[in-house]
PDB file of C-alpha atoms in Angstrom:
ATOM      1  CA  UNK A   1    -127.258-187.218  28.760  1.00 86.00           C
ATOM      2  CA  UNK A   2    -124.310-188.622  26.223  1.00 86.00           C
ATOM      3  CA  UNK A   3    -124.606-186.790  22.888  1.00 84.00           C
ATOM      4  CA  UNK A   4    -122.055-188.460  19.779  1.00 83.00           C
ATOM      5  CA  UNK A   5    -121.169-186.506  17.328  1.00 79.00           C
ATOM      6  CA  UNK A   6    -121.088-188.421  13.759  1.00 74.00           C
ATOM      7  CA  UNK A   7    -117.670-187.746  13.492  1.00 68.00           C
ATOM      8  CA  UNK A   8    -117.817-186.142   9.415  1.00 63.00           C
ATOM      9  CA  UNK A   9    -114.573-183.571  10.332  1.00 58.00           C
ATOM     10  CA  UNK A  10    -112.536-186.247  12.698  1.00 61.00           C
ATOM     11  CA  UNK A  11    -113.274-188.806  15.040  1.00 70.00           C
ATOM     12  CA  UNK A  12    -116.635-188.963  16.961  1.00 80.00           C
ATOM     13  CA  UNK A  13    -116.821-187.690  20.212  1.00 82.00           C
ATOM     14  CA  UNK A  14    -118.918-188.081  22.908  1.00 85.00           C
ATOM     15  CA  UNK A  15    -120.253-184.767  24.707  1.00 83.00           C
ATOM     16  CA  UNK A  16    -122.024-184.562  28.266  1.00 85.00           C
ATOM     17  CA  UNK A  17    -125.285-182.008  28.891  1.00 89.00           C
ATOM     18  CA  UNK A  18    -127.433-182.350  32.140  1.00 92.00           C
ATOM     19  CA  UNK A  19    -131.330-182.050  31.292  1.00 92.00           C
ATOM     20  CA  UNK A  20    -131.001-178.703  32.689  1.00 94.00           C
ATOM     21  CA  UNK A  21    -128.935-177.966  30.012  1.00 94.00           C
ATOM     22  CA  UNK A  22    -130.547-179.427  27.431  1.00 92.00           C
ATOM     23  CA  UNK A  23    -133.799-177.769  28.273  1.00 94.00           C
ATOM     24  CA  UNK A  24    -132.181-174.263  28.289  1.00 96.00           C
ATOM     25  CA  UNK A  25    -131.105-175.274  24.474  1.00 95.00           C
ATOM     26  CA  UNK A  26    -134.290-175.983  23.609  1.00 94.00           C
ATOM     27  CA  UNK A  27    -135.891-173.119  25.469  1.00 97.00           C
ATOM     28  CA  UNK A  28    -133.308-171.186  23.709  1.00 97.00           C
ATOM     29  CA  UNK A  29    -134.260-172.738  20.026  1.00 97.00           C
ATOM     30  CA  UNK A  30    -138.592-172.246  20.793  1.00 97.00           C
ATOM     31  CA  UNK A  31    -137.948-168.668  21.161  1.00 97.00           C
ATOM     32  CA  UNK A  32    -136.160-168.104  18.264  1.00 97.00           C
ATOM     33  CA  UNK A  33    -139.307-170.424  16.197  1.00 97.00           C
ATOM     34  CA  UNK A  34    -141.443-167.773  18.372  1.00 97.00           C
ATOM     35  CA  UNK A  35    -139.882-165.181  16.504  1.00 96.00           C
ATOM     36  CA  UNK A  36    -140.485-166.258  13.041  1.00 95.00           C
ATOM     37  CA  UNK A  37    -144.186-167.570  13.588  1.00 97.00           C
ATOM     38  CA  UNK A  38    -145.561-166.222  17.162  1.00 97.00           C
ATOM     39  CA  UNK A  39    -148.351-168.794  16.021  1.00 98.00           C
ATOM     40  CA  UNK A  40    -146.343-171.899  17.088  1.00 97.00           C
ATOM     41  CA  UNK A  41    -147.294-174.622  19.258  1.00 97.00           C
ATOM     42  CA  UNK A  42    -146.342-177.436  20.722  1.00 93.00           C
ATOM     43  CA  UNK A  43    -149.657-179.147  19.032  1.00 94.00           C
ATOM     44  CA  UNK A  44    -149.030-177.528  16.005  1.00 96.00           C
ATOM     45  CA  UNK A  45    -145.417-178.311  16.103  1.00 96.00           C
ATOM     46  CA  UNK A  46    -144.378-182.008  13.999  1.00 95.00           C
ATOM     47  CA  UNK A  47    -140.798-182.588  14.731  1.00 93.00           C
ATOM     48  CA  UNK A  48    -139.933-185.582  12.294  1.00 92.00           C
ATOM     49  CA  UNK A  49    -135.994-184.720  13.156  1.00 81.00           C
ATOM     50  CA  UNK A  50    -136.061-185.211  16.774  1.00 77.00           C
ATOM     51  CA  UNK A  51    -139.225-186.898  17.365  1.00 75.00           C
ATOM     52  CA  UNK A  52    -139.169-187.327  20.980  1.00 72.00           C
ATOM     53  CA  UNK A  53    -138.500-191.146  22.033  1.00 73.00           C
ATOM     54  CA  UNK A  54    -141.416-193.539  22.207  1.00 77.00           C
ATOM     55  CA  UNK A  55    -143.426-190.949  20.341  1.00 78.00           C
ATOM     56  CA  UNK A  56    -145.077-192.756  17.143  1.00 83.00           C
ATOM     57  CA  UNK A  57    -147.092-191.496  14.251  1.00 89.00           C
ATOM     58  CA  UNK A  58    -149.766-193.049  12.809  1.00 91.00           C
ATOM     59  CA  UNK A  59    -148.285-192.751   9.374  1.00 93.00           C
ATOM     60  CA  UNK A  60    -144.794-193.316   8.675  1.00 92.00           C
ATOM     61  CA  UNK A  61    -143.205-189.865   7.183  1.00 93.00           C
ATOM     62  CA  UNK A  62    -140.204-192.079   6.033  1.00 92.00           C
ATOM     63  CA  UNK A  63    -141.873-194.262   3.466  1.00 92.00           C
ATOM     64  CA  UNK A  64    -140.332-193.595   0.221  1.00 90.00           C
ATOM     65  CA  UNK A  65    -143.349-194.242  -1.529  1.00 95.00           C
ATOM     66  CA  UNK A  66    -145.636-191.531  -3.252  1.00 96.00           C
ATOM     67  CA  UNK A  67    -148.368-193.217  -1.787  1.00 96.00           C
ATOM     68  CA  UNK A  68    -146.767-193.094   1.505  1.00 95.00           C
ATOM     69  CA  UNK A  69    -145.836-189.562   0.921  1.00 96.00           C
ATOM     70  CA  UNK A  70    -149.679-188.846   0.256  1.00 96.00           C
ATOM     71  CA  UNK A  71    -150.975-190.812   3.508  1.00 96.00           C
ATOM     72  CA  UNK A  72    -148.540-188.587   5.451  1.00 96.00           C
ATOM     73  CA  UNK A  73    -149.797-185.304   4.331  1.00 97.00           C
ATOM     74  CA  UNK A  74    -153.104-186.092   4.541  1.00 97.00           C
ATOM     75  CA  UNK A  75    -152.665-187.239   8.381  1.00 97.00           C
ATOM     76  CA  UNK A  76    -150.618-183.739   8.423  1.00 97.00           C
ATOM     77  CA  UNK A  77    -153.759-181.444   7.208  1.00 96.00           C
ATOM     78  CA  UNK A  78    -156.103-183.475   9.464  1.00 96.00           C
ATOM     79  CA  UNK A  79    -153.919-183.015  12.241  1.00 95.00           C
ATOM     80  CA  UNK A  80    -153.657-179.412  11.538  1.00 96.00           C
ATOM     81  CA  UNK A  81    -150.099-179.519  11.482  1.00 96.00           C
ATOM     82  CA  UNK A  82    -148.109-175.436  11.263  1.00 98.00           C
ATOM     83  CA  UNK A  83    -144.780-175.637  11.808  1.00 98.00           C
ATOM     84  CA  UNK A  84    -142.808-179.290  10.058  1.00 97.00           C
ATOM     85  CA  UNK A  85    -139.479-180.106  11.145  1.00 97.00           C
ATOM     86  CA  UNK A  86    -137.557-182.337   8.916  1.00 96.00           C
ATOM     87  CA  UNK A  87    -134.137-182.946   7.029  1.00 94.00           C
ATOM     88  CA  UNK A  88    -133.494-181.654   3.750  1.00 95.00           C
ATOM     89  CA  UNK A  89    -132.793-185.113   2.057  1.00 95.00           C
ATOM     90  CA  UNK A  90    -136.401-186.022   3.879  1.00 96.00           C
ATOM     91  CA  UNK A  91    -138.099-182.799   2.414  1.00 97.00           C
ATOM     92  CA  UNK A  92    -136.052-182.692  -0.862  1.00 96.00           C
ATOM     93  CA  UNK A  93    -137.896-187.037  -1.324  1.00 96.00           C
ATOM     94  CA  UNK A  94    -141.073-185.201  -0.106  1.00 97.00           C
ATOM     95  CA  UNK A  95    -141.196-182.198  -2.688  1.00 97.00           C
ATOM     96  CA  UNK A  96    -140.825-184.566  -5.577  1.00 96.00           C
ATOM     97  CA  UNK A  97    -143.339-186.920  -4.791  1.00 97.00           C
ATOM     98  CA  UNK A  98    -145.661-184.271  -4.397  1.00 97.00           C
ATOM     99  CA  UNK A  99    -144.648-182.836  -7.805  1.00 96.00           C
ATOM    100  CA  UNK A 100    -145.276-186.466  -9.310  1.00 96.00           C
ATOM    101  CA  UNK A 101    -148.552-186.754  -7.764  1.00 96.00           C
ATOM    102  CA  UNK A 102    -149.624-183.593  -9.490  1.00 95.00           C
ATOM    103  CA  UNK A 103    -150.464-182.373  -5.822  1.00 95.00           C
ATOM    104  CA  UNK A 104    -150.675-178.737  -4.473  1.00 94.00           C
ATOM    105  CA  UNK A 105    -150.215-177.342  -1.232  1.00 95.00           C
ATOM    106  CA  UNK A 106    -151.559-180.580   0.010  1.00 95.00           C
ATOM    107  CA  UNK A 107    -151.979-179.130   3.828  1.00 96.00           C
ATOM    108  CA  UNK A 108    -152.985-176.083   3.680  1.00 96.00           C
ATOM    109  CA  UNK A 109    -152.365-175.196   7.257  1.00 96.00           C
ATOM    110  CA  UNK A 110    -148.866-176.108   6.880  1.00 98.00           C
ATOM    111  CA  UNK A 111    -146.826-172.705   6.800  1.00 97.00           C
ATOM    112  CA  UNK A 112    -143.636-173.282   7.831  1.00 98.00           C
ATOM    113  CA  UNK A 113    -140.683-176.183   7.674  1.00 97.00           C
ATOM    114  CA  UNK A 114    -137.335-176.000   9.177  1.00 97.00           C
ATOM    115  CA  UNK A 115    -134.433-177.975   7.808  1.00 95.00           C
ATOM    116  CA  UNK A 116    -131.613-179.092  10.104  1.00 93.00           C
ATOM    117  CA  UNK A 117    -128.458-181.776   9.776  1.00 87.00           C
ATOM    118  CA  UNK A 118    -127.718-180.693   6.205  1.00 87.00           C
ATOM    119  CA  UNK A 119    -126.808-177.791   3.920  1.00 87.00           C
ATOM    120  CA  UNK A 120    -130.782-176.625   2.308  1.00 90.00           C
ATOM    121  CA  UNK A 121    -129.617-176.921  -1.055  1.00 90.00           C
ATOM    122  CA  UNK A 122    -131.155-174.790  -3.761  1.00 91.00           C
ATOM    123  CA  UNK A 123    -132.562-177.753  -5.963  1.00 94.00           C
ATOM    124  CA  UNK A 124    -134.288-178.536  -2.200  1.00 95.00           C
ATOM    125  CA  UNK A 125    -135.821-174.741  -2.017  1.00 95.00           C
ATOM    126  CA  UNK A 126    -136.733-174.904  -5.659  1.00 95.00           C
ATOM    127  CA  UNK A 127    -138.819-178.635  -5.045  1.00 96.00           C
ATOM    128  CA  UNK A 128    -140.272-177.649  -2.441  1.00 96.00           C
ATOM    129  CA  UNK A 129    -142.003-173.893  -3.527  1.00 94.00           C
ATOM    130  CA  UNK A 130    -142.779-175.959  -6.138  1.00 95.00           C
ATOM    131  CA  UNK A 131    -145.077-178.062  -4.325  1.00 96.00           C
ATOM    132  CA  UNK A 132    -145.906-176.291  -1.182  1.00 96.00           C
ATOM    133  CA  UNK A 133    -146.718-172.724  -0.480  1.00 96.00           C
ATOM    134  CA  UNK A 134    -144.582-172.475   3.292  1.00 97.00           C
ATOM    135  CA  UNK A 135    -141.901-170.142   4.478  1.00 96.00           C
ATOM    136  CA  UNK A 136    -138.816-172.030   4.788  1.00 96.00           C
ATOM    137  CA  UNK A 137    -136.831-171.734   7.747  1.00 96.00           C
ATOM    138  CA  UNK A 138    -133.170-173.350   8.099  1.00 95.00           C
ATOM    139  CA  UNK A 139    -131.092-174.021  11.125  1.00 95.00           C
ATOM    140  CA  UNK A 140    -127.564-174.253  11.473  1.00 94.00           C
ATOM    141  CA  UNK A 141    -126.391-175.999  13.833  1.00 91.00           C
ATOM    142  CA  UNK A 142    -123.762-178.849  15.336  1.00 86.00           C
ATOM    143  CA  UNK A 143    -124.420-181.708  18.723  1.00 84.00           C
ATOM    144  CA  UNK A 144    -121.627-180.219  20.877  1.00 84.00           C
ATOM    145  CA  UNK A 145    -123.672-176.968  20.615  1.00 87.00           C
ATOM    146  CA  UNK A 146    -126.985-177.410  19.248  1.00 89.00           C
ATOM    147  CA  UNK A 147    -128.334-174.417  16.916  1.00 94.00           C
ATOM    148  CA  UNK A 148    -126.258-172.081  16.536  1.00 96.00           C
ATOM    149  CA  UNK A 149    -128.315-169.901  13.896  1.00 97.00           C
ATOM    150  CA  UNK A 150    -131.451-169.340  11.541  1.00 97.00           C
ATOM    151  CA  UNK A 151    -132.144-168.355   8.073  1.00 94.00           C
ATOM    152  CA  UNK A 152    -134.917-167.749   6.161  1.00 88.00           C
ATOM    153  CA  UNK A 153    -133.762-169.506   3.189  1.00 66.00           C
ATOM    154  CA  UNK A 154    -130.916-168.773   1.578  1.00 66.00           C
ATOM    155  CA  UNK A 155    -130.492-164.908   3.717  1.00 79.00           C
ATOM    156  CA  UNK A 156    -127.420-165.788   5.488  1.00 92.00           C
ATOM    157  CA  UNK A 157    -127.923-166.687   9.522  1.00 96.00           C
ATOM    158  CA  UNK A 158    -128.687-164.803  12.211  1.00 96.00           C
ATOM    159  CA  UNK A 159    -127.167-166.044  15.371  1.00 97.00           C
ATOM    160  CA  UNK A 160    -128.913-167.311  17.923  1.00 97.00           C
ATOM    161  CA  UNK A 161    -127.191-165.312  20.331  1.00 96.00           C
ATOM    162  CA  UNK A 162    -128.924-166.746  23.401  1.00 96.00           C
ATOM    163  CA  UNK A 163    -127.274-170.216  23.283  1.00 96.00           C
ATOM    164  CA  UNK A 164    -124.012-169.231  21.654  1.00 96.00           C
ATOM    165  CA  UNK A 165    -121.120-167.072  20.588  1.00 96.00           C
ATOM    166  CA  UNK A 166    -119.146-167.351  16.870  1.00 97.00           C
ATOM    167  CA  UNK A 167    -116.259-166.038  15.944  1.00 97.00           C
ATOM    168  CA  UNK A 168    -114.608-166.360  12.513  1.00 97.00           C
ATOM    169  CA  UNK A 169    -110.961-166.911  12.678  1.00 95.00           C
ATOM    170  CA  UNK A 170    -107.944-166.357   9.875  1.00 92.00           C
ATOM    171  CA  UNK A 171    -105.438-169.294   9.279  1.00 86.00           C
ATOM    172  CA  UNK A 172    -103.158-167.516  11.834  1.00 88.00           C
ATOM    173  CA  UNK A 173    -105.836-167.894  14.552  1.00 91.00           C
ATOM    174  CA  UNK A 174    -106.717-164.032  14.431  1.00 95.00           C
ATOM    175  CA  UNK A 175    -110.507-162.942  15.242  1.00 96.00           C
ATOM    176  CA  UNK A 176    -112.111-161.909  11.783  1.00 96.00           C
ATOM    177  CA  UNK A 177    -114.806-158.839  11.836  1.00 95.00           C
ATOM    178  CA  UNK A 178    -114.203-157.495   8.686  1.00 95.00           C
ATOM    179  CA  UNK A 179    -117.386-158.107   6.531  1.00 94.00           C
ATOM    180  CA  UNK A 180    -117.100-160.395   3.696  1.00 93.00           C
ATOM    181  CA  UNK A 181    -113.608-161.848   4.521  1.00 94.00           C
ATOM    182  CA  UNK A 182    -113.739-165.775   4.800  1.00 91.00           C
ATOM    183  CA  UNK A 183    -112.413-167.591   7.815  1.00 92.00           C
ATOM    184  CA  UNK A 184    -112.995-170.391  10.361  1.00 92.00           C
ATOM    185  CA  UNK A 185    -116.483-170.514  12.209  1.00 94.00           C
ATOM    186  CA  UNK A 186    -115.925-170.714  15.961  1.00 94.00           C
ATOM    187  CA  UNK A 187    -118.352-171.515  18.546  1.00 92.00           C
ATOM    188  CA  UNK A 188    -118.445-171.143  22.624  1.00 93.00           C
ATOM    189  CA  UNK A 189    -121.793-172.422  24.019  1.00 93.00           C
ATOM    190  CA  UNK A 190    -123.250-169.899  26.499  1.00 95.00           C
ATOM    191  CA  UNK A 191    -125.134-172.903  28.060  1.00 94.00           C
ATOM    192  CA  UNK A 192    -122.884-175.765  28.706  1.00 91.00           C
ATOM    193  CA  UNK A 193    -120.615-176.311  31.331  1.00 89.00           C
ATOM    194  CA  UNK A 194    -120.050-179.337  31.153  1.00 83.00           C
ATOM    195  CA  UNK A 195    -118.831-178.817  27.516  1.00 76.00           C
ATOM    196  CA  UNK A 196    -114.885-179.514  27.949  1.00 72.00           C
ATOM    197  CA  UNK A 197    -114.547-177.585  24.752  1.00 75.00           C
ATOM    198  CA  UNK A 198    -114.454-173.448  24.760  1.00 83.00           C
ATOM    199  CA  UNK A 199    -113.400-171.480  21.142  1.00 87.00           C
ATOM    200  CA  UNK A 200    -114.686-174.971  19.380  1.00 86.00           C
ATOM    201  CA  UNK A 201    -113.712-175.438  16.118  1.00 87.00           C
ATOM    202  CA  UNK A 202    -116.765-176.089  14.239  1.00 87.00           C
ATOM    203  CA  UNK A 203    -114.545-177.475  10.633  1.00 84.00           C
ATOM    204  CA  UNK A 204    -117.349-175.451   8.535  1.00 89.00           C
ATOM    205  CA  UNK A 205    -116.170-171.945   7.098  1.00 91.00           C
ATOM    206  CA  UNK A 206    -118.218-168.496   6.619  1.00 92.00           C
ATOM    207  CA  UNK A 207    -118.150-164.344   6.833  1.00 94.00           C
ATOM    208  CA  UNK A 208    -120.223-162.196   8.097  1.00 97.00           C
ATOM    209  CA  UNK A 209    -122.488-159.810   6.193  1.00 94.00           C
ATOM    210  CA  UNK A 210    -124.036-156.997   7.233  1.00 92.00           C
ATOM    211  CA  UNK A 211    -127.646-156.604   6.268  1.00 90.00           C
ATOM    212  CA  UNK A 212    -130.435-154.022   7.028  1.00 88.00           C
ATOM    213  CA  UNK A 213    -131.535-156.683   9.703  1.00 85.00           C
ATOM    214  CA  UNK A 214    -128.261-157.109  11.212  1.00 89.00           C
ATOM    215  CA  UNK A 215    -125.013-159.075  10.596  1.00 94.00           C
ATOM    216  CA  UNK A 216    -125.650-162.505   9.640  1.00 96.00           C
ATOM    217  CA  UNK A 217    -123.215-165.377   9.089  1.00 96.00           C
ATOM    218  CA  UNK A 218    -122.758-167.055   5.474  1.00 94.00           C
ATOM    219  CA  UNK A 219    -121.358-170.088   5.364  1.00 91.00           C
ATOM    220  CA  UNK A 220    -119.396-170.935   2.363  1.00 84.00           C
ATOM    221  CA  UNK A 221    -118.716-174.220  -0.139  1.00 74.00           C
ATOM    222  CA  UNK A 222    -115.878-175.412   1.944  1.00 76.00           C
ATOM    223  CA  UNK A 223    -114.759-176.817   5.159  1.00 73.00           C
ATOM    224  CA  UNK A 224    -111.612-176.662   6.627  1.00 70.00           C
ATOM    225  CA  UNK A 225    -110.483-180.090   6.097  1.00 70.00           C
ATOM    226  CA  UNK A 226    -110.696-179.164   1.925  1.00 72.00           C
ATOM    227  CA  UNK A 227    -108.710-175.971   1.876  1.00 67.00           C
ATOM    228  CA  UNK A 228    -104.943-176.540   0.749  1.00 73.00           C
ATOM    229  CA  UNK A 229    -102.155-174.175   1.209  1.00 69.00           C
ATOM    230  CA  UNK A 230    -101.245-173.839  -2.375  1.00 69.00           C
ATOM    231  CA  UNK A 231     -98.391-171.274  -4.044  1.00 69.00           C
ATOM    232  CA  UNK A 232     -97.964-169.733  -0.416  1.00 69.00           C
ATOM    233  CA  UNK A 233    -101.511-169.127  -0.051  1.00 69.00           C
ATOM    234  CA  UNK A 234    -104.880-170.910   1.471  1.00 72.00           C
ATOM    235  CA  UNK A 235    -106.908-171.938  -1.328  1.00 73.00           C
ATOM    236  CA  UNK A 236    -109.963-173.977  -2.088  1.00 70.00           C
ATOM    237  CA  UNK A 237    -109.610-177.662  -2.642  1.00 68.00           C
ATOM    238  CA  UNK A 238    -112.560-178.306  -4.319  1.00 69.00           C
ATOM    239  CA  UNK A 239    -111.776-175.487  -6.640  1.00 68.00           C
ATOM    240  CA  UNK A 240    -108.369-176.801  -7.152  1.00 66.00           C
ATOM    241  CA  UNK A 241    -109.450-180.517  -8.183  1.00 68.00           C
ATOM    242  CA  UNK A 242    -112.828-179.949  -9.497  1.00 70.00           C
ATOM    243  CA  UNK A 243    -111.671-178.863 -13.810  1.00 70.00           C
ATOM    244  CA  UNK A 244    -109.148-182.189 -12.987  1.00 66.00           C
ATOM    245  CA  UNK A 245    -111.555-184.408 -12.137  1.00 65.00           C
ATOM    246  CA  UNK A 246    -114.632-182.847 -14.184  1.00 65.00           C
ATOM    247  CA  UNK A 247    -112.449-182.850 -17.431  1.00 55.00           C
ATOM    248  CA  UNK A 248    -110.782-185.916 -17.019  1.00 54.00           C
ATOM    249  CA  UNK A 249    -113.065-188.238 -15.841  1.00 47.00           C
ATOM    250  CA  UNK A 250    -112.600-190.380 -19.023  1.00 50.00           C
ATOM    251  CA  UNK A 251    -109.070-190.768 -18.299  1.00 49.00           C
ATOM    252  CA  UNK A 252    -109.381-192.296 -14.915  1.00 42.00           C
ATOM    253  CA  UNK A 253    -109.978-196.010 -14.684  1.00 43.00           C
ATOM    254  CA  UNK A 254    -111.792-197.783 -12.100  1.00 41.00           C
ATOM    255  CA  UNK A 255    -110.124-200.665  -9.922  1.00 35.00           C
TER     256      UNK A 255
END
């Protein structure tokens, strides 16, 4: 099986995994849902992300509409549906509608969604408490390697060791395990052998922090295409540029 990767920190690539392989990732992925909710099924499980090919719905969770928003949660609580797994930008269009329609918890046997593709943004979290009463669970995660961690909203992720090993790096290519120090994410899938890639350079940036529940992995505002080496040191890009462009918009002028 031929994965592409969209290509958002260079050019896309294609990546090979047997079904074996695949499999074991997903194996790998149902254990760690296990963890969070040992009430997980398969029939319980709605995976709007990665709904399996040839699988159809008999509403369509895509419909922008509040009133297809409503037909979709009410197929949801007849179906008994647990565990939801969706995009942010899908559940952030969700939440609102909800909100508009004045409408509660509208599937009551819905108690957890898991976000995946995306940064959970806390506008996202805020919507969505806001209109349903779940346990939010967020995966991080990239196609060469699949998930590489889990968070219970904003806590910082725990790795999902099973599948894969990070590393943070400094800009001289040294292995970071300091707490709290910000560096390159590295991954090495502990699955994929056909992956011609080991050390892979993920682009996103993080530390670690050390909690009563172990060290988990923060990722931070930037990637490593934005930093800039600026007065001898690495420094954020976006922070650099941001009181330029944010003070002076009204000085730019639009071709």
């Amino acid at each position: 099986i031929v994965e592409q990767t969209s290509g958002t920190s260079g050019v896309p690539a294609r990546f090979v995994k047997t079904r074996e392989e695949r499999c074991a990732l997903a194996m790998a992925i149902w254990r760690r849902r296990k963890k969070f909710d040992p009430l997980i099924t398969l029939r319980n499980f709605v995976p709007l992300f990665h709904l399996p090919p040839g699988a159809r719905l008999p509403v369509d969770p895509f419909e922008p509409s509040d009133a297809g928003v409503r037909s979709f949660y009410e197929w949801l609580d007849a179906a008994g549906g647990r565990w939801l797994h969706l995009p942010p930008v899908l559940l952030d269009r969700h939440a609102r509608a909800l909100q508009r329609l004045g409408w509660k918890n509208p599937a009551p046997r819905l108690k957890y969604i898991e976000t995946s593709g995306a940064p959970l943004r806390p506008e996202v979290m805020q919507a969505t408490r806001a209109a349903l009463d779940v346990t939010l669970v967020n995966q991080y995660g990239i196609r060469e390697v699949w998930a590489i961690g889990y968070s219970s909203g904003n806590e910082g992720f725990g790795i999902l060791d099973e599948a894969v090993a990070v590393e943070l790096i400094d800009e001289g290519g040294a292995v970071i395990d300091a707490g709290g120090v910000t560096g390159s994410v590295i991954g090495t899938s502990k699955i994929l052998q056909l992956l011609p890639l080991v050390r892979y350079v993920t682009g996103d940036r993080g530390c670690w922090r050390d909690t009563p529940g172990g060290r988990v992995l923060e990722l931070g505002g930037d990637r490593d295409a934005t930093m800039l080496f600026f007065r001898r040191r690495w420094v954020s890009g976006t922070e650099v540029f941001k009181p330029a462009l944010g003070d002076n918009t009204d000085r730019f002028v639009p071709y």
